[in-house]
Coordinates of C-alpha atoms in Angstrom, one line a residue:
X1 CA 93.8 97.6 117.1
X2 CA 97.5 98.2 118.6
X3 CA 99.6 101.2 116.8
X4 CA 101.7 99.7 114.0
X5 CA 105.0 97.9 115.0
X6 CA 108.0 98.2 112.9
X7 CA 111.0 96.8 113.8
X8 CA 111.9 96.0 116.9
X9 CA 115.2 94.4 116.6
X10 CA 118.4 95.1 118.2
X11 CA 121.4 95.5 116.6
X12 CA 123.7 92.3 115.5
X13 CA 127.2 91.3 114.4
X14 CA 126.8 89.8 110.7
X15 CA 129.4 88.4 109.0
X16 CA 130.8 87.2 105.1
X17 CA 130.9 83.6 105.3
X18 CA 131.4 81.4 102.3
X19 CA 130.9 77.6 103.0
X20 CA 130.3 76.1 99.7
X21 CA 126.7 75.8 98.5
X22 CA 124.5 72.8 97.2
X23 CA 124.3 71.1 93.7
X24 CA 122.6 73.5 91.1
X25 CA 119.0 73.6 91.5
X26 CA 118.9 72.3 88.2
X27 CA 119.3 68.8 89.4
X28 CA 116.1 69.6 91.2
X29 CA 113.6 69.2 88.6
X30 CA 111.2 72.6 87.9
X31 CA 109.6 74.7 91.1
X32 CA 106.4 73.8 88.8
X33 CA 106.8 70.7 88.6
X34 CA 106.8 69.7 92.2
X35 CA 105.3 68.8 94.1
X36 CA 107.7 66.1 94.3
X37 CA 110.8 65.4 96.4
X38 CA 112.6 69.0 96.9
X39 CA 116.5 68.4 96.4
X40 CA 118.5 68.5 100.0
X41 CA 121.2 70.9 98.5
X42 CA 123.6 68.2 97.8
X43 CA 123.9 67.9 102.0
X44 CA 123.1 66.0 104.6
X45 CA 120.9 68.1 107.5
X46 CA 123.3 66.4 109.7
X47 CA 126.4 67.9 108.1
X48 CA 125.5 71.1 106.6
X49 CA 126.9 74.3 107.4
X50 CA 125.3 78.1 106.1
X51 CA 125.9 81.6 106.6
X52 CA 122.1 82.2 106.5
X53 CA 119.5 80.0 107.2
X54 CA 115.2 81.2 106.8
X55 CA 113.2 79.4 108.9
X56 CA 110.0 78.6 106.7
X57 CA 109.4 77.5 103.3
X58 CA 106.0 79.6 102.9
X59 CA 106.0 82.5 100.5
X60 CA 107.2 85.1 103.0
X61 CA 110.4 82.4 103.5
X62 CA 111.3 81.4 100.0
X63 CA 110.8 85.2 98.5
X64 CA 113.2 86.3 101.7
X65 CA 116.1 83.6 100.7
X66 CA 115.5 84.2 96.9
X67 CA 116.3 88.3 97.8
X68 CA 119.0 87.6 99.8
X69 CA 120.8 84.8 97.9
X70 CA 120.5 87.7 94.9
X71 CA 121.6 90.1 96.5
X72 CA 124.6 88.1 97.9
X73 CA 125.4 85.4 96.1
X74 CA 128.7 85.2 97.4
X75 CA 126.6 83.7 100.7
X76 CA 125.2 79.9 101.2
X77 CA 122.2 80.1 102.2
X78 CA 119.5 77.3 103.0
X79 CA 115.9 77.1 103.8
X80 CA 114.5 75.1 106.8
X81 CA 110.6 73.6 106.0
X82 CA 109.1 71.3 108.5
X83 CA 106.9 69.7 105.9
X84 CA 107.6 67.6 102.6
X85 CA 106.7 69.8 100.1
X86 CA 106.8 73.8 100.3
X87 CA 103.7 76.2 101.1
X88 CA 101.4 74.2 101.9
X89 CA 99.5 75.8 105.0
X90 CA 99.3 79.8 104.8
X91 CA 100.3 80.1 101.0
X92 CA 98.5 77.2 99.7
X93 CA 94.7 78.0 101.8
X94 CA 94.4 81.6 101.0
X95 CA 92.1 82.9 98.5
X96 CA 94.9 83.9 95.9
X97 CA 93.7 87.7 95.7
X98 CA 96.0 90.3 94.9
X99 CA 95.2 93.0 97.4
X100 CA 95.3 96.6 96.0
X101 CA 96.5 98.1 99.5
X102 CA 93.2 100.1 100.1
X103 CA 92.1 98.4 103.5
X104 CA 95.2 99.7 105.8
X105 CA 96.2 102.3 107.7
X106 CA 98.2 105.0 105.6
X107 CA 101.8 104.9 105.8
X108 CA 101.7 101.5 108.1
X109 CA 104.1 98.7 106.6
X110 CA 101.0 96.8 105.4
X111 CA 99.7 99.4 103.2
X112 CA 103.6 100.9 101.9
X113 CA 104.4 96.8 101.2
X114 CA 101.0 96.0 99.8
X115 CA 100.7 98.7 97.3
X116 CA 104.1 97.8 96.2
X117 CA 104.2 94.3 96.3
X118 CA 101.0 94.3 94.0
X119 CA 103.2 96.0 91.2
X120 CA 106.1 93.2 91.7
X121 CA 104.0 90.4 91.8
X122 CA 102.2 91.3 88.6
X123 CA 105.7 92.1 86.9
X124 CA 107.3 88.7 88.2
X125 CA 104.0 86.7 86.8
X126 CA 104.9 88.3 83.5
X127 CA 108.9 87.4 83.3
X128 CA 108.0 83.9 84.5
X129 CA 105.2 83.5 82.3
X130 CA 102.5 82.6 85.1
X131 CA 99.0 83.1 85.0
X132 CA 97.0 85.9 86.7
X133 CA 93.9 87.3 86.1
X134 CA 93.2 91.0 87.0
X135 CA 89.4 90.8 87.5
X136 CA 89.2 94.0 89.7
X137 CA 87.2 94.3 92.8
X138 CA 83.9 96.2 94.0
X139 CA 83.2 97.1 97.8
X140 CA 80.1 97.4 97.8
X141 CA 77.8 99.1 100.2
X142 CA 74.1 97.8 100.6
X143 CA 72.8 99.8 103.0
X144 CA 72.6 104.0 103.5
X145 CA 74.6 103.6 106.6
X146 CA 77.5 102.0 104.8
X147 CA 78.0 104.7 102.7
X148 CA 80.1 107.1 104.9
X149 CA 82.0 104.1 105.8
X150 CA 82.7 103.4 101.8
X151 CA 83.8 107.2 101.7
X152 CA 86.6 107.2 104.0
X153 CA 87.4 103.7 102.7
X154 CA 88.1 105.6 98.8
X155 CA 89.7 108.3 100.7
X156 CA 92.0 106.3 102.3
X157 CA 93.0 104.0 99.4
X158 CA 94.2 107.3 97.9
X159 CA 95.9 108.1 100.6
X160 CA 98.1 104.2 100.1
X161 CA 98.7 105.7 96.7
X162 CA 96.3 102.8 94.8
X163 CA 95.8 102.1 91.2
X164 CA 92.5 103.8 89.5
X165 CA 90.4 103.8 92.3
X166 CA 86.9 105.2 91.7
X167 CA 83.3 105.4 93.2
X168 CA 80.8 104.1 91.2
X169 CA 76.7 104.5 91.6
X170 CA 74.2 101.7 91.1
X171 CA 74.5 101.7 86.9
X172 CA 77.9 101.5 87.0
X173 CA 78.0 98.5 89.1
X174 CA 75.2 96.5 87.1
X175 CA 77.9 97.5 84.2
X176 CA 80.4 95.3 86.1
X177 CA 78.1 93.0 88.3
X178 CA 75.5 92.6 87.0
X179 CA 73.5 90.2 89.1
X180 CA 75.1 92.3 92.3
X181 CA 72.9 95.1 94.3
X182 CA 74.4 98.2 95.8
X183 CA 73.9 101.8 96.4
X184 CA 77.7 102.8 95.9
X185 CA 80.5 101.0 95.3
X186 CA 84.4 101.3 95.6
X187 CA 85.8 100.3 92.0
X188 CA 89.3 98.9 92.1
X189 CA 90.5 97.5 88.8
X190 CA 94.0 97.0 89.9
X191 CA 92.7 93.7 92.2
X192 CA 93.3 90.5 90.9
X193 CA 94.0 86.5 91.0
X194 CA 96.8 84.3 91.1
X195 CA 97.7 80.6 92.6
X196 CA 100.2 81.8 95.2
X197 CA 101.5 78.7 95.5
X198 CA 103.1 78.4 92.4
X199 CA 104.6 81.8 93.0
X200 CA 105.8 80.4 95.8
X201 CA 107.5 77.1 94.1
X202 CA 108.8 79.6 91.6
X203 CA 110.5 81.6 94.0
X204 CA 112.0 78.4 95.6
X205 CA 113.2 77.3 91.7
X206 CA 115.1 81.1 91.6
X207 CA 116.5 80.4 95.1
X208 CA 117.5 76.7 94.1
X209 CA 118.6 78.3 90.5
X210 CA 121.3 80.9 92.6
X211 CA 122.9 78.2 94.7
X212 CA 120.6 78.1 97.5
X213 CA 119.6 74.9 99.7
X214 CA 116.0 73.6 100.3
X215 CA 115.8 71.0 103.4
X216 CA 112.3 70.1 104.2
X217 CA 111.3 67.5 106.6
X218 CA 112.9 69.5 108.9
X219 CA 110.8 70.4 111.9
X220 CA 113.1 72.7 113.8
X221 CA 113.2 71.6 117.5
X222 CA 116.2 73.4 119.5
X223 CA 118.4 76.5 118.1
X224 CA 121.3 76.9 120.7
X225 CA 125.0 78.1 120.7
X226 CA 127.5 75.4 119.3
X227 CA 129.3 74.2 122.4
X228 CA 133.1 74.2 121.5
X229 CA 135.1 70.8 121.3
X230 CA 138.4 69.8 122.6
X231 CA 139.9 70.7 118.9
X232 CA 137.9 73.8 118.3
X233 CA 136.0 72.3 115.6
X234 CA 136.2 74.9 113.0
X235 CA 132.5 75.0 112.3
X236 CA 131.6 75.3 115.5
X237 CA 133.7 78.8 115.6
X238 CA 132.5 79.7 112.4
X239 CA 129.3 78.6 112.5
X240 CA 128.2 79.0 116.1
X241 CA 124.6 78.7 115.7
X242 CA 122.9 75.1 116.0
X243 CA 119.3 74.3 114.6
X244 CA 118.0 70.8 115.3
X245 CA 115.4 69.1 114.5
X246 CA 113.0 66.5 115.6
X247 CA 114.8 64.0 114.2
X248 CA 118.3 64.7 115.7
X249 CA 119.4 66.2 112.9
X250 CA 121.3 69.3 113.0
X251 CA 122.2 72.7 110.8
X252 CA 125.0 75.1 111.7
X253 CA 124.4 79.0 110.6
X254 CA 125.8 82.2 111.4
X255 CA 122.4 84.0 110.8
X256 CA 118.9 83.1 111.3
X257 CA 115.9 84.9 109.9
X258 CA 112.8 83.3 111.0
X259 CA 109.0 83.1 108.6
X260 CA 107.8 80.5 110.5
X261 CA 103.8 81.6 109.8
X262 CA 101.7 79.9 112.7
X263 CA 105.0 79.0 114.5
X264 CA 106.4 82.0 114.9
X265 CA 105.9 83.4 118.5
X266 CA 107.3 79.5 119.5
X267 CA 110.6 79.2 116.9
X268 CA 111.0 83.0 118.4
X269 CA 111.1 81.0 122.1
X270 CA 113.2 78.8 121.0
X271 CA 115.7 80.7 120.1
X272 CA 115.9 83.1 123.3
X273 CA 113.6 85.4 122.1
X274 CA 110.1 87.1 123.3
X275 CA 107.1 84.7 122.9
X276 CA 104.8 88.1 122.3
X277 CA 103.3 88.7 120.3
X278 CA 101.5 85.2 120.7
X279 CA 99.7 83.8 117.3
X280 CA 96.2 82.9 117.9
X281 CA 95.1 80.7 115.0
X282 CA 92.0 81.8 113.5
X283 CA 90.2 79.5 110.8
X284 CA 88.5 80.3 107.6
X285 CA 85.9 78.3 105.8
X286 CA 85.2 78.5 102.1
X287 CA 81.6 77.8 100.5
X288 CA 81.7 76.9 96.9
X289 CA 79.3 78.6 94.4
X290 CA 78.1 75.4 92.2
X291 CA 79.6 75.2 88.5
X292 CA 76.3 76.5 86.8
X293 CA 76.0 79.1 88.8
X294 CA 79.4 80.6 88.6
X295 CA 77.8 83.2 85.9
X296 CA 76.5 85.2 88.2
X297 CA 80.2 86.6 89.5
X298 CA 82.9 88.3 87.3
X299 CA 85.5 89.7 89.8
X300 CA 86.2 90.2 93.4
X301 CA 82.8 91.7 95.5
X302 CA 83.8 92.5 98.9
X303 CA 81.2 94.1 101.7
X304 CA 82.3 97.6 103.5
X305 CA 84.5 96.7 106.1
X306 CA 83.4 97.8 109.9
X307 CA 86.2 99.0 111.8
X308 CA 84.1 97.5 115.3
X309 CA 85.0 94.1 114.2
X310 CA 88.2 92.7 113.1
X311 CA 88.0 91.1 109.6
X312 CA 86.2 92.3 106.2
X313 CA 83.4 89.7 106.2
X314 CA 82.3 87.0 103.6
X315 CA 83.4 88.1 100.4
X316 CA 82.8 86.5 96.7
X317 CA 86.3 85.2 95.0
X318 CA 86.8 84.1 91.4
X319 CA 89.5 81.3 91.7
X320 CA 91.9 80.5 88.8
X321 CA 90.3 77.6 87.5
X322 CA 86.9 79.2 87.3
X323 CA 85.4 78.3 90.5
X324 CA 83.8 81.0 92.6
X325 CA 84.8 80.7 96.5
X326 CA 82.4 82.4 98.7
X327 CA 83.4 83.5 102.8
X328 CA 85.5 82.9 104.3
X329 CA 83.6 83.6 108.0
X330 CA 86.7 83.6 110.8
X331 CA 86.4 81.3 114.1
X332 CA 89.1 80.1 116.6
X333 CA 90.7 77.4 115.6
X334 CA 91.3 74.0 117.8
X335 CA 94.8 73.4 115.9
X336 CA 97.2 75.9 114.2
X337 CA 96.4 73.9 111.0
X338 CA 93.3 72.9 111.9
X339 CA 91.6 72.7 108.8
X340 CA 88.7 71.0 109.9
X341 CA 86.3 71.7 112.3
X342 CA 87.2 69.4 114.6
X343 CA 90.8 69.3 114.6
X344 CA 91.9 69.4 118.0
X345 CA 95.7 70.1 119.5
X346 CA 95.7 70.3 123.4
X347 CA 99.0 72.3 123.6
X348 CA 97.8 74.8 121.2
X349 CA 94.2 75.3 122.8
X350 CA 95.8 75.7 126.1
X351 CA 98.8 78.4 125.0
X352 CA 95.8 80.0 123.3
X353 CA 93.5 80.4 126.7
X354 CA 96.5 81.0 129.0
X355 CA 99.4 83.0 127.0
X356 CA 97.6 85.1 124.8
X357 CA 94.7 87.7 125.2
X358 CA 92.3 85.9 123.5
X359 CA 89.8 85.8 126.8
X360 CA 89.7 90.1 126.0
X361 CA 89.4 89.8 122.6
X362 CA 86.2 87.2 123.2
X363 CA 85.3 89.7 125.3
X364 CA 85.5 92.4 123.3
X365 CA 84.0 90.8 120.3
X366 CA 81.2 88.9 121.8
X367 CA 78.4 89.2 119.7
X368 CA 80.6 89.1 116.5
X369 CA 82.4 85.8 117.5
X370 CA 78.8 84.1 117.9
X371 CA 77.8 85.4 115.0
X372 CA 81.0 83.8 112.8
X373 CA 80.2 80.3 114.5
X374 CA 76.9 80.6 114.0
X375 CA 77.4 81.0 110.0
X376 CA 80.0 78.0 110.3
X377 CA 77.4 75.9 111.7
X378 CA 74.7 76.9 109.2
X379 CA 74.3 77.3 105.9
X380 CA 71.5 79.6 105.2
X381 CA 73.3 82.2 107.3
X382 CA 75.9 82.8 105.7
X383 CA 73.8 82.8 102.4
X384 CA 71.1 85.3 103.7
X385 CA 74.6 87.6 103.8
X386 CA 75.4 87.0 100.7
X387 CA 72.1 87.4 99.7
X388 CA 72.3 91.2 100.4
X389 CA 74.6 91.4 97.3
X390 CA 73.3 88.8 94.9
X391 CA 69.5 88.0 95.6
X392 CA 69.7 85.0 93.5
X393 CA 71.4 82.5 95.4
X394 CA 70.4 79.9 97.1
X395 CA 71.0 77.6 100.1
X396 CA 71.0 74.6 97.2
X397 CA 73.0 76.7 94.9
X398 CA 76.2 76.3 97.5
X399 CA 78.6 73.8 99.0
X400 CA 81.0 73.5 101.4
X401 CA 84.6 74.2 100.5
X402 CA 88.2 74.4 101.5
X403 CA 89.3 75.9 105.0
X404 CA 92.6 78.1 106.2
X405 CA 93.9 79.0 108.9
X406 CA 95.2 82.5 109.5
X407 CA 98.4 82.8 111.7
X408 CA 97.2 86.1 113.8
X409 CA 99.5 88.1 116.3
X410 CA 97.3 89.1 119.5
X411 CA 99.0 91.6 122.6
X412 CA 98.1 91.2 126.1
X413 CA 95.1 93.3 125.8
X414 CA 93.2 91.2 123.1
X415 CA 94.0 93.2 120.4
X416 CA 94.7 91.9 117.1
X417 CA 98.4 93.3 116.0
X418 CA 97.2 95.4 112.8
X419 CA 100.8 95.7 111.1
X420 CA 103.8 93.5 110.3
X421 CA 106.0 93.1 113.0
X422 CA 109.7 92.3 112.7
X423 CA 111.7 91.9 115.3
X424 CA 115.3 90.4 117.1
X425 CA 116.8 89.5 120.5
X426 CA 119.4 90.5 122.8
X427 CA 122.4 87.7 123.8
X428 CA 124.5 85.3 122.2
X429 CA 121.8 84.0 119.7
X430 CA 119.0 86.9 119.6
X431 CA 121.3 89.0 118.5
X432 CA 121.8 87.0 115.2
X433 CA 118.6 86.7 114.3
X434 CA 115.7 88.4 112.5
X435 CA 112.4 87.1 113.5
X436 CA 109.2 88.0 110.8
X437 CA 106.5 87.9 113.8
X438 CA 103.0 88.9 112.4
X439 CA 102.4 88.5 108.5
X440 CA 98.8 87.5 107.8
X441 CA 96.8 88.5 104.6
X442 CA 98.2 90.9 102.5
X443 CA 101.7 88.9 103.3
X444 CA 101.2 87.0 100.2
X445 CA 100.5 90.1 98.2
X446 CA 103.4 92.2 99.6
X447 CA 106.0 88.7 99.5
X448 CA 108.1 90.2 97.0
X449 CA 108.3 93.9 98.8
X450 CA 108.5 92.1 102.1
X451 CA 111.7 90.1 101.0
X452 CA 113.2 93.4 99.9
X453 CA 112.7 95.0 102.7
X454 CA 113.9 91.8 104.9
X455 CA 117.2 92.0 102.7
X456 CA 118.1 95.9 103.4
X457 CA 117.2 95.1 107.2
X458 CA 120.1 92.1 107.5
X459 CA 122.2 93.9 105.3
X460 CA 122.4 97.1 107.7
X461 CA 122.1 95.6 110.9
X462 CA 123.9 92.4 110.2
X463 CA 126.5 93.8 107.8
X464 CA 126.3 91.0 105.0

């Protein structure tokens, strides 16, 4: 793993703007009510004019415009999505766990912004009134040579500062698992389960609620300089920054910040900046435990992690509407939302091969990339793994589920980025942007911490 990255922007001239804003989001029917169509802000693409735009309308993106149209609502600000509805790749195909923050590296951004963001997502479920379910989570170790592992893993967690961590012997487990095996477990009660997406669509209905503009459909295509016109078009002075899409339609800004998810390294091209780190997308499939067997999980059970490999293995997830997901394993994807096995995009399989260092991480990873395709292919591998933990299941007691894709930084070298990365540009149109460049899983989890820290970053820099 690379050394955490924090932000690597340069320094950039922001500015008080104050173009009118949108209708009230009012007009636009409740966030949980969609999906159906999102209002346009009262604007033409063609026509409108911001002092902010965000790139994305994921969680990362709508949580980031809700912070900063709070914090300054003085600003119009509008939200670019490429797709119909909101949060439909990333936030809607994750397994809607609410990390604890004991997986990362002490003092990294991941670990600071998941420990945190756990806390704010549970207290902005409760003033919006939606559901969660705080089912806790057991790592569990199976074998003797795990144990050490589990060790520093409860060592660590206290180091991130987590909520009522404990280790726990073979009784205690049965107490809360008790069709799951183990020697020794990692307790975390703090863990639970939540439909991100309609966190998401909730954020978007606060963002709409403040004045803010949602434009989807709009698949972002060129971001360039205005080019003045014989009468110095007064836009064009005060709002010298064009986004375009792919249907000719065009947004002016003063300010850019970029959550573009499996996009990012390319909008970051487009608009001047480096293409590295490159995002390599990496695809998740679900198994589904059949309804009459769902009894035999209660929370979150999650293997000890091995640091030689670079994700935490297939893992057992109560979903909000009772289901039990089981996996996900973690293979290249063809597409960067290529949720089926076969999805197949030449330009992304070809940056993949030639711009990123995906040829060292395969490399480097051999065994364990066979391994994950292997389990994709069949079955009765992956249940002879989950087999370690709950004996009783079966091949027939399982079925294929839903698939994700994970948006994945990868350096040079073939190493997996291990933190957030945040970073800007140097010239006319770097310098007025923020880019979000690497926010896989715990993103969703640490949304609400991210977005606060994304709002004191263009507040100091940009001077909003």
């Amino acid at each position: 793993m690379v050394p955490a990255l924090r932000y690597l922007g340069t320094a950039c001239g922001w500015a008080r703007g104050g173009f009118p804003r949108g209708i009230p989001a009012a007009a636009c029917g409740s966030a949980l009510g969609w999906p159906r169509p999102l209002c346009q802000g009262g604007r033409g693409a063609s026509t409108s004019s911001f002092d902010v735009v965000v790139i994305g309308g994921g969680i990362v993106g709508l949580a980031s415009a809700r912070a900063l149209i709070l914090r300054h609502p003085a600003l119009s600000i509008g939200v670019l999505e490429k797709e119909k509805e909101l949060a439909i790749h990333q936030t809607g195909h994750n397994s809607g766990v609410i990390h604890s923050g004991i997986y990362y590296k002490p003092e990294s951004l991941k670990a600071k912004l998941c420990v945190q963001g756990a806390a704010l997502i549970y207290e902005y479920c409760n003033q919006k009134g939606i559901s969660y379910k705080q089912v806790g989570k057991l790592i569990v170790a199976v074998e003797q040579e795990e144990i050490p592992r589990l060790q520093a893993l409860y060592e660590r967690g206290l180091q991130n500062g987590v909520q009522g961590l404990k280790l726990i012997q073979q009784e205690d487990i049965k107490k809360k698992e008790p069709y799951c095996r183990g020697l020794m477990a990692i307790d975390c009660p703090y863990t639970g389960i939540v439909d991100y997406r309609q966190v998401a669509l909730s954020f978007a209905q606060d963002f709409q609620d403040a004045g803010g503009s949602v434009l989807t459909n709009f698949e972002v295509k060129d971001i360039e300089m205005a080019r003045e016109s014989p009468s110095r078009s007064e836009d064009g002075m005060k709002y010298p920054i064009v986004i375009r899409n792919t249907k000719g339609e065009q947004v002016q800004c003063q300010y850019v910040v970029t959550c573009a998810g499996l996009y990012s390294d390319r909008i970051s091209e487009l608009s001047g900046c480096s293409p590295d780190p490159q995002i390599v997308p990496f695809r998740g499939d679900y198994l589904l435990l059949k309804p009459e067997k769902c009894y035999l999980v209660k929370g979150n059970i999650y293997p000890v992690p091995d640091s030689r490999f670079p994700f935490l293995g297939v893992h057992f997830t109560p979903r909000m509407d009772g289901s039990i997901w089981l996996g996900p394993n973690a293979v290249l994807a063809f597409k960067r939302e290529g949720y089926k096995p076969f999805d197949f995009s030449a330009r992304d399989i070809t940056d993949v091969i030639t711009k990123s260092g995906l040829i060292k991480l395969v490399s480097q990873n051999f065994s364990y990339g066979v391994s994950e395709m292997y389990k994709a292919c069949f079955l009765s591998a992956t249940v002879k793994h989950l087999q370690k933990f709950i004996p009783e299941i079966t091949v027939s007691d399982i079925r294929r589920g839903p698939a994700g894709v994970r948006a994945q930084a990868l350096d040079q070298d073939g190493n997996l980025v291990d933190d957030f990365v945040f970073d800007g540009g140097d010239g006319v149109i770097g310098s007025r942007i923020l880019h979000v460049r690497n926010a896989p899983s715990p993103a969703a989890t640490s949304s609400l911490a991210i977005s606060g820290m994304i709002a004191d970053e263009v507040q100091q820099r940009f001077k909003l």
